[in-house]
PDB file of C-alpha atoms and ligand atoms in Angstrom:
ATOM      1  CA  MET A   1       1.543  -2.745  -1.932  1.00 94.00           C
ATOM      2  CA  LYS A   2       1.052  -5.835   0.166  1.00 97.00           C
ATOM      3  CA  LYS A   3       3.211  -8.921   0.398  1.00 98.00           C
ATOM      4  CA  ILE A   4       1.165 -12.048  -0.137  1.00 98.00           C
ATOM      5  CA  LEU A   5       2.312 -15.617   0.563  1.00 98.00           C
ATOM      6  CA  VAL A   6       0.236 -18.560  -0.626  1.00 99.00           C
ATOM      7  CA  ILE A   7       1.202 -21.835   1.077  1.00 99.00           C
ATOM      8  CA  VAL A   8      -0.049 -25.051  -0.531  1.00 98.00           C
ATOM      9  CA  ALA A   9       0.677 -28.760  -0.333  1.00 98.00           C
ATOM     10  CA  HIS A  10       0.700 -29.406  -4.101  1.00 98.00           C
ATOM     11  CA  SER A  11       1.149 -27.123  -7.065  1.00 97.00           C
ATOM     12  CA  ASP A  12      -2.332 -26.753  -8.630  1.00 98.00           C
ATOM     13  CA  ASP A  13      -3.941 -26.138  -5.197  1.00 98.00           C
ATOM     14  CA  GLU A  14      -3.152 -22.419  -5.507  1.00 98.00           C
ATOM     15  CA  THR A  15      -4.915 -22.208  -8.866  1.00 98.00           C
ATOM     16  CA  LEU A  16      -7.872 -24.399  -7.867  1.00 98.00           C
ATOM     17  CA  GLY A  17      -8.360 -22.657  -4.551  1.00 98.00           C
ATOM     18  CA  MET A  18      -7.637 -19.031  -5.350  1.00 99.00           C
ATOM     19  CA  GLY A  19      -6.157 -18.565  -8.834  1.00 98.00           C
ATOM     20  CA  ALA A  20      -8.356 -15.586  -9.638  1.00 98.00           C
ATOM     21  CA  THR A  21      -7.681 -13.911  -6.278  1.00 98.00           C
ATOM     22  CA  ILE A  22      -3.936 -14.281  -6.910  1.00 98.00           C
ATOM     23  CA  ALA A  23      -4.394 -12.614 -10.313  1.00 98.00           C
ATOM     24  CA  ARG A  24      -6.422  -9.851  -8.653  1.00 98.00           C
ATOM     25  CA  HIS A  25      -3.715  -9.230  -6.014  1.00 98.00           C
ATOM     26  CA  ALA A  26      -1.054  -9.089  -8.741  1.00 98.00           C
ATOM     27  CA  ALA A  27      -3.172  -6.702 -10.831  1.00 98.00           C
ATOM     28  CA  GLN A  28      -3.558  -4.300  -7.907  1.00 98.00           C
ATOM     29  CA  GLY A  29       0.220  -4.197  -7.444  1.00 98.00           C
ATOM     30  CA  ASP A  30       0.675  -6.653  -4.591  1.00 98.00           C
ATOM     31  CA  GLU A  31       3.660  -8.968  -4.566  1.00 98.00           C
ATOM     32  CA  VAL A  32       2.560 -12.616  -4.556  1.00 98.00           C
ATOM     33  CA  LYS A  33       4.850 -15.560  -3.798  1.00 98.00           C
ATOM     34  CA  LEU A  34       3.982 -19.234  -3.578  1.00 98.00           C
ATOM     35  CA  MET A  35       5.299 -21.949  -1.271  1.00 98.00           C
ATOM     36  CA  VAL A  36       4.688 -25.562  -2.366  1.00 98.00           C
ATOM     37  CA  MET A  37       5.320 -28.346   0.156  1.00 98.00           C
ATOM     38  CA  THR A  38       5.577 -31.484  -2.045  1.00 96.00           C
ATOM     39  CA  ASN A  39       6.382 -32.333  -5.653  1.00 91.00           C
ATOM     40  CA  GLY A  40       2.768 -33.455  -6.135  1.00 91.00           C
ATOM     41  CA  ILE A  41       3.834 -36.688  -7.843  1.00 89.00           C
ATOM     42  CA  GLY A  42       4.689 -39.190  -5.158  1.00 82.00           C
ATOM     43  CA  ALA A  43       7.257 -39.965  -2.573  1.00 69.00           C
ATOM     44  CA  ARG A  44      10.714 -41.034  -3.591  1.00 66.00           C
ATOM     45  CA  VAL A  45      11.536 -44.515  -2.320  1.00 66.00           C
ATOM     46  CA  ASP A  46      14.278 -44.221   0.287  1.00 63.00           C
ATOM     47  CA  ASN A  47      17.740 -45.361  -0.755  1.00 61.00           C
ATOM     48  CA  GLU A  48      16.601 -45.977  -4.326  1.00 75.00           C
ATOM     49  CA  GLN A  49      17.548 -44.008  -7.376  1.00 83.00           C
ATOM     50  CA  PRO A  50      14.441 -42.246  -8.689  1.00 85.00           C
ATOM     51  CA  SER A  51      13.354 -43.679 -12.073  1.00 88.00           C
ATOM     52  CA  GLU A  52      13.572 -41.589 -15.238  1.00 91.00           C
ATOM     53  CA  ASP A  53       9.795 -41.600 -15.430  1.00 91.00           C
ATOM     54  CA  PHE A  54       9.550 -40.215 -11.892  1.00 90.00           C
ATOM     55  CA  ILE A  55      12.057 -37.453 -12.648  1.00 91.00           C
ATOM     56  CA  ALA A  56      10.184 -36.575 -15.857  1.00 93.00           C
ATOM     57  CA  GLN A  57       6.850 -36.366 -14.029  1.00 92.00           C
ATOM     58  CA  VAL A  58       8.291 -34.134 -11.310  1.00 93.00           C
ATOM     59  CA  LYS A  59       9.819 -31.896 -13.979  1.00 94.00           C
ATOM     60  CA  ALA A  60       6.532 -31.713 -15.930  1.00 95.00           C
ATOM     61  CA  ARG A  61       4.631 -30.736 -12.781  1.00 95.00           C
ATOM     62  CA  GLN A  62       7.185 -28.034 -12.061  1.00 96.00           C
ATOM     63  CA  VAL A  63       6.939 -26.652 -15.595  1.00 97.00           C
ATOM     64  CA  ALA A  64       3.124 -26.619 -15.294  1.00 98.00           C
ATOM     65  CA  SER A  65       3.291 -24.730 -12.011  1.00 98.00           C
ATOM     66  CA  GLU A  66       5.770 -22.186 -13.398  1.00 98.00           C
ATOM     67  CA  LYS A  67       3.492 -21.554 -16.392  1.00 98.00           C
ATOM     68  CA  ALA A  68       0.436 -21.157 -14.172  1.00 98.00           C
ATOM     69  CA  ALA A  69       2.412 -18.842 -11.861  1.00 98.00           C
ATOM     70  CA  ASN A  70       3.346 -16.639 -14.835  1.00 98.00           C
ATOM     71  CA  ILE A  71      -0.256 -16.358 -15.915  1.00 98.00           C
ATOM     72  CA  LEU A  72      -1.445 -15.469 -12.412  1.00 98.00           C
ATOM     73  CA  GLY A  73       1.399 -13.032 -11.670  1.00 98.00           C
ATOM     74  CA  ILE A  74       3.216 -15.022  -8.971  1.00 98.00           C
ATOM     75  CA  LYS A  75       6.741 -13.639  -8.592  1.00 98.00           C
ATOM     76  CA  GLU A  76       8.554 -16.576  -7.026  1.00 98.00           C
ATOM     77  CA  ILE A  77       7.937 -20.195  -6.046  1.00 98.00           C
ATOM     78  CA  PHE A  78       9.510 -21.750  -2.948  1.00 98.00           C
ATOM     79  CA  GLN A  79       9.426 -25.437  -3.923  1.00 97.00           C
ATOM     80  CA  LEU A  80       9.950 -27.966  -1.131  1.00 97.00           C
ATOM     81  CA  ASP A  81      10.274 -31.717  -1.286  1.00 94.00           C
ATOM     82  CA  PHE A  82       8.158 -33.195   1.506  1.00 96.00           C
ATOM     83  CA  PRO A  83       6.725 -36.634   0.634  1.00 94.00           C
ATOM     84  CA  ASP A  84       3.579 -36.297  -1.468  1.00 95.00           C
ATOM     85  CA  ASN A  85       0.429 -37.687   0.203  1.00 95.00           C
ATOM     86  CA  LYS A  86       2.604 -38.726   3.119  1.00 95.00           C
ATOM     87  CA  MET A  87       3.191 -35.494   4.977  1.00 97.00           C
ATOM     88  CA  ASP A  88       1.729 -37.213   8.044  1.00 97.00           C
ATOM     89  CA  THR A  89       4.965 -39.223   8.191  1.00 96.00           C
ATOM     90  CA  MET A  90       6.876 -36.004   8.958  1.00 96.00           C
ATOM     91  CA  ALA A  91       7.222 -34.427  12.371  1.00 98.00           C
ATOM     92  CA  LEU A  92       4.958 -31.354  12.391  1.00 98.00           C
ATOM     93  CA  LEU A  93       7.854 -29.350  13.777  1.00 98.00           C
ATOM     94  CA  THR A  94       9.935 -30.065  10.646  1.00 98.00           C
ATOM     95  CA  VAL A  95       7.141 -28.678   8.461  1.00 98.00           C
ATOM     96  CA  VAL A  96       6.694 -25.665  10.750  1.00 98.00           C
ATOM     97  CA  LYS A  97      10.421 -24.906  10.594  1.00 98.00           C
ATOM     98  CA  ALA A  98      10.399 -25.039   6.786  1.00 98.00           C
ATOM     99  CA  ILE A  99       7.588 -22.469   6.741  1.00 98.00           C
ATOM    100  CA  GLU A 100       9.365 -20.308   9.324  1.00 98.00           C
ATOM    101  CA  ASP A 101      12.452 -20.260   7.079  1.00 98.00           C
ATOM    102  CA  VAL A 102      10.405 -18.875   4.198  1.00 98.00           C
ATOM    103  CA  LEU A 103       8.629 -16.360   6.471  1.00 98.00           C
ATOM    104  CA  GLU A 104      12.025 -15.078   7.517  1.00 98.00           C
ATOM    105  CA  LYS A 105      13.168 -14.572   3.915  1.00 98.00           C
ATOM    106  CA  TYR A 106       9.845 -13.142   2.844  1.00 98.00           C
ATOM    107  CA  PRO A 107       7.766 -11.729   5.730  1.00 98.00           C
ATOM    108  CA  PRO A 108       4.264 -11.463   4.263  1.00 98.00           C
ATOM    109  CA  ASP A 109       1.348  -9.243   5.266  1.00 97.00           C
ATOM    110  CA  VAL A 110      -1.209 -11.819   4.180  1.00 98.00           C
ATOM    111  CA  VAL A 111      -0.995 -15.615   4.180  1.00 98.00           C
ATOM    112  CA  TYR A 112      -3.403 -17.871   2.302  1.00 99.00           C
ATOM    113  CA  THR A 113      -3.459 -21.625   2.883  1.00 99.00           C
ATOM    114  CA  HIS A 114      -5.554 -24.783   3.026  1.00 98.00           C
ATOM    115  CA  SER A 115      -8.654 -25.250   5.123  1.00 98.00           C
ATOM    116  CA  ARG A 116      -8.539 -27.621   8.070  1.00 98.00           C
ATOM    117  CA  CYS A 117     -11.760 -29.142   6.690  1.00 98.00           C
ATOM    118  CA  ASP A 118      -9.987 -30.906   3.787  1.00 98.00           C
ATOM    119  CA  LEU A 119      -9.854 -34.669   3.302  1.00 97.00           C
ATOM    120  CA  ASN A 120      -6.313 -34.620   1.894  1.00 97.00           C
ATOM    121  CA  VAL A 121      -3.776 -35.298   4.638  1.00 97.00           C
ATOM    122  CA  ASP A 122      -1.098 -33.010   3.141  1.00 98.00           C
ATOM    123  CA  HIS A 123      -3.600 -30.138   3.085  1.00 98.00           C
ATOM    124  CA  VAL A 124      -4.501 -30.619   6.749  1.00 98.00           C
ATOM    125  CA  ILE A 125      -0.876 -30.799   7.872  1.00 98.00           C
ATOM    126  CA  THR A 126       0.023 -27.737   5.805  1.00 98.00           C
ATOM    127  CA  HIS A 127      -2.880 -25.880   7.452  1.00 98.00           C
ATOM    128  CA  LYS A 128      -1.710 -26.850  10.955  1.00 98.00           C
ATOM    129  CA  ALA A 129       1.905 -26.007  10.230  1.00 98.00           C
ATOM    130  CA  VAL A 130       0.979 -22.599   8.768  1.00 98.00           C
ATOM    131  CA  LEU A 131      -1.117 -21.676  11.814  1.00 98.00           C
ATOM    132  CA  THR A 132       1.759 -22.721  14.056  1.00 98.00           C
ATOM    133  CA  ALA A 133       4.459 -20.911  12.058  1.00 98.00           C
ATOM    134  CA  CYS A 134       2.288 -17.761  11.906  1.00 98.00           C
ATOM    135  CA  ARG A 135       1.361 -17.665  15.593  1.00 97.00           C
ATOM    136  CA  PRO A 136       0.617 -14.081  16.547  1.00 96.00           C
ATOM    137  CA  GLN A 137       3.670 -13.050  18.482  1.00 94.00           C
ATOM    138  CA  LYS A 138       4.959  -9.519  18.895  1.00 93.00           C
ATOM    139  CA  GLY A 139       6.653  -8.369  15.734  1.00 90.00           C
ATOM    140  CA  THR A 140       4.989 -10.818  13.351  1.00 94.00           C
ATOM    141  CA  SER A 141       4.468  -9.433   9.856  1.00 96.00           C
ATOM    142  CA  VAL A 142       1.361 -11.528   9.224  1.00 97.00           C
ATOM    143  CA  ARG A 143      -1.809  -9.441   9.545  1.00 96.00           C
ATOM    144  CA  LYS A 144      -4.250 -11.789   7.910  1.00 97.00           C
ATOM    145  CA  ILE A 145      -4.577 -15.547   7.406  1.00 98.00           C
ATOM    146  CA  LEU A 146      -7.277 -16.861   5.099  1.00 98.00           C
ATOM    147  CA  SER A 147      -7.976 -20.457   4.111  1.00 98.00           C
ATOM    148  CA  PHE A 148      -9.528 -21.587   0.839  1.00 98.00           C
ATOM    149  CA  GLU A 149     -11.425 -24.575  -0.507  1.00 98.00           C
ATOM    150  CA  VAL A 150     -10.000 -27.028  -3.053  1.00 98.00           C
ATOM    151  CA  LEU A 151     -12.445 -29.116  -5.043  1.00 98.00           C
ATOM    152  CA  SER A 152     -12.036 -32.889  -4.620  1.00 97.00           C
ATOM    153  CA  SER A 153     -10.722 -32.379  -1.114  1.00 97.00           C
ATOM    154  CA  THR A 154     -12.694 -29.806   0.879  1.00 97.00           C
ATOM    155  CA  GLU A 155     -16.116 -31.158  -0.122  1.00 96.00           C
ATOM    156  CA  TRP A 156     -15.029 -34.794   0.120  1.00 97.00           C
ATOM    157  CA  ASN A 157     -14.419 -34.920   3.860  1.00 96.00           C
ATOM    158  CA  SER A 158     -16.808 -36.762   6.161  1.00 96.00           C
ATOM    159  CA  PRO A 159     -19.898 -34.786   7.225  1.00 94.00           C
ATOM    160  CA  SER A 160     -18.874 -35.695  10.767  1.00 96.00           C
ATOM    161  CA  GLN A 161     -15.938 -33.295  10.343  1.00 94.00           C
ATOM    162  CA  PRO A 162     -16.266 -29.496  10.422  1.00 94.00           C
ATOM    163  CA  SER A 163     -17.354 -28.091   7.052  1.00 96.00           C
ATOM    164  CA  PHE A 164     -15.851 -25.180   5.144  1.00 98.00           C
ATOM    165  CA  ILE A 165     -17.748 -21.935   5.778  1.00 97.00           C
ATOM    166  CA  PRO A 166     -17.597 -19.444   2.883  1.00 97.00           C
ATOM    167  CA  GLN A 167     -17.134 -16.315   4.889  1.00 96.00           C
ATOM    168  CA  TYR A 168     -14.788 -13.882   3.160  1.00 98.00           C
ATOM    169  CA  ILE A 169     -15.865 -13.435  -0.436  1.00 98.00           C
ATOM    170  CA  ILE A 170     -13.709 -12.048  -3.237  1.00 98.00           C
ATOM    171  CA  ASP A 171     -15.322 -10.866  -6.479  1.00 98.00           C
ATOM    172  CA  ILE A 172     -13.306 -12.492  -9.277  1.00 98.00           C
ATOM    173  CA  ASP A 173     -15.480 -11.686 -12.272  1.00 98.00           C
ATOM    174  CA  ASP A 174     -12.655  -9.761 -14.021  1.00 98.00           C
ATOM    175  CA  TYR A 175     -10.078 -12.458 -13.195  1.00 98.00           C
ATOM    176  CA  TRP A 176     -11.915 -15.697 -13.902  1.00 98.00           C
ATOM    177  CA  HIS A 177     -10.313 -15.856 -17.375  1.00 98.00           C
ATOM    178  CA  LYS A 178      -6.855 -15.876 -15.747  1.00 98.00           C
ATOM    179  CA  LYS A 179      -7.825 -18.750 -13.460  1.00 98.00           C
ATOM    180  CA  SER A 180      -9.289 -20.653 -16.373  1.00 98.00           C
ATOM    181  CA  GLN A 181      -6.094 -20.079 -18.401  1.00 98.00           C
ATOM    182  CA  ALA A 182      -3.862 -21.156 -15.484  1.00 98.00           C
ATOM    183  CA  LEU A 183      -5.963 -24.291 -14.983  1.00 98.00           C
ATOM    184  CA  GLN A 184      -5.150 -25.311 -18.569  1.00 98.00           C
ATOM    185  CA  CYS A 185      -1.506 -25.666 -17.441  1.00 98.00           C
ATOM    186  CA  TYR A 186      -2.694 -28.365 -15.023  1.00 98.00           C
ATOM    187  CA  GLN A 187      -4.626 -30.426 -17.588  1.00 96.00           C
ATOM    188  CA  ALA A 188      -2.989 -33.574 -16.185  1.00 94.00           C
ATOM    189  CA  GLU A 189      -4.626 -32.911 -12.794  1.00 95.00           C
ATOM    190  CA  LEU A 190      -8.106 -32.157 -14.135  1.00 97.00           C
ATOM    191  CA  ARG A 191     -10.717 -34.880 -14.662  1.00 97.00           C
ATOM    192  CA  PRO A 192     -13.692 -35.207 -17.008  1.00 98.00           C
ATOM    193  CA  TYR A 193     -17.084 -33.974 -15.794  1.00 98.00           C
ATOM    194  CA  PRO A 194     -18.866 -34.988 -13.533  1.00 98.00           C
ATOM    195  CA  HIS A 195     -15.679 -35.313 -11.430  1.00 98.00           C
ATOM    196  CA  SER A 196     -15.572 -32.382  -9.011  1.00 97.00           C
ATOM    197  CA  ARG A 197     -12.079 -31.468 -10.256  1.00 98.00           C
ATOM    198  CA  SER A 198     -13.388 -30.854 -13.792  1.00 98.00           C
ATOM    199  CA  MET A 199     -13.425 -27.463 -15.528  1.00 98.00           C
ATOM    200  CA  GLU A 200     -17.241 -27.548 -15.504  1.00 98.00           C
ATOM    201  CA  CYS A 201     -17.425 -28.047 -11.738  1.00 98.00           C
ATOM    202  CA  ILE A 202     -14.680 -25.511 -10.978  1.00 98.00           C
ATOM    203  CA  GLU A 203     -16.608 -22.903 -12.964  1.00 98.00           C
ATOM    204  CA  ALA A 204     -19.879 -23.973 -11.321  1.00 98.00           C
ATOM    205  CA  GLN A 205     -18.311 -23.467  -7.884  1.00 98.00           C
ATOM    206  CA  ALA A 206     -17.121 -19.957  -8.854  1.00 98.00           C
ATOM    207  CA  THR A 207     -20.625 -19.183 -10.134  1.00 98.00           C
ATOM    208  CA  LEU A 208     -22.295 -20.515  -6.979  1.00 98.00           C
ATOM    209  CA  ARG A 209     -19.927 -18.650  -4.655  1.00 98.00           C
ATOM    210  CA  GLY A 210     -20.480 -15.519  -6.730  1.00 98.00           C
ATOM    211  CA  ALA A 211     -24.243 -15.623  -7.120  1.00 98.00           C
ATOM    212  CA  THR A 212     -24.717 -16.490  -3.444  1.00 98.00           C
ATOM    213  CA  PHE A 213     -23.266 -13.077  -2.606  1.00 98.00           C
ATOM    214  CA  GLY A 214     -24.404 -10.970  -5.576  1.00 98.00           C
ATOM    215  CA  PHE A 215     -21.386 -11.376  -7.861  1.00 98.00           C
ATOM    216  CA  ASN A 216     -21.057 -13.125 -11.210  1.00 98.00           C
ATOM    217  CA  LYS A 217     -18.145 -15.173  -9.924  1.00 98.00           C
ATOM    218  CA  ALA A 218     -16.303 -15.345  -6.608  1.00 98.00           C
ATOM    219  CA  GLU A 219     -13.748 -17.280  -4.595  1.00 99.00           C
ATOM    220  CA  ALA A 220     -14.606 -17.931  -0.960  1.00 98.00           C
ATOM    221  CA  PHE A 221     -12.334 -17.977   2.072  1.00 98.00           C
ATOM    222  CA  PHE A 222     -12.519 -18.685   5.774  1.00 98.00           C
ATOM    223  CA  VAL A 223     -10.975 -16.110   8.096  1.00 98.00           C
ATOM    224  CA  GLU A 224      -8.376 -17.808  10.279  1.00 98.00           C
ATOM    225  CA  ARG A 225      -7.165 -14.502  11.723  1.00 97.00           C
ATOM    226  CA  ILE A 226      -7.193 -10.765  11.061  1.00 96.00           C
ATOM    227  CA  LEU A 227      -5.061  -8.408  13.129  1.00 95.00           C
ATOM    228  CA  ALA A 228      -5.795  -4.693  12.850  1.00 91.00           C
ATOM    229  CA  SER A 229      -2.922  -2.648  14.259  1.00 77.00           C
ATOM    230  CA  ASN A 230      -2.160   0.500  12.268  1.00 73.00           C
ATOM    231  CA  SER A 231      -5.547   1.097  10.704  1.00 73.00           C
ATOM    232  CA  LEU A 232      -8.932  -0.596  10.866  1.00 74.00           C
TER     233      LEU A 232
HETATM  234 ZN1   ZN B   1      -3.544 -30.651  -3.028  1.00 81.13          ZN
END
């Protein structure tokens, strides 16, 4: 049994990026936990009481993420409250420390997170903070760090920036239905086709990643680090 920690900026990123892989880990007996950096709704205005509408939206997003987590087999969610779409206003060290706190409570074998190639600023900062918090020092539990792609962020960055390389491919044919079911919990975040965050495009991406490597459907990852100590 492996301990898996998925670290995302917004709830829905875990399902978009690697929902089927999470379901596959859970099915093979691994323990999967999720860390979410922001509420995914918006930043609270300082010194102002949050409106009822704001509180209701945050609550609805939380309920959606709990439902999706149940479907995928995630055991626990560490929900943080960094400012949504404004994580660049935080000191990186504050974000790193928050991740280190979770790593201490739950030292994982494998960490999954965002790609540095994403357009979304929260994704990029989460990526940087994860790599910093998981630096390979003696005694670290983390053996593997993989980053995933999130439609409407990874493919939307400027071509002048480094592009996501699908490098570590996970066959998800038997788990696609779980991802599809979990995505239904996030209806509010999905858009009508031909938006890239539509059900049609998400399925097309899984089909393309699969067929490129001889599978019906796949999720693709970039290897940030693999440490082989006990066995190869
Ligand atoms: Zn996101």
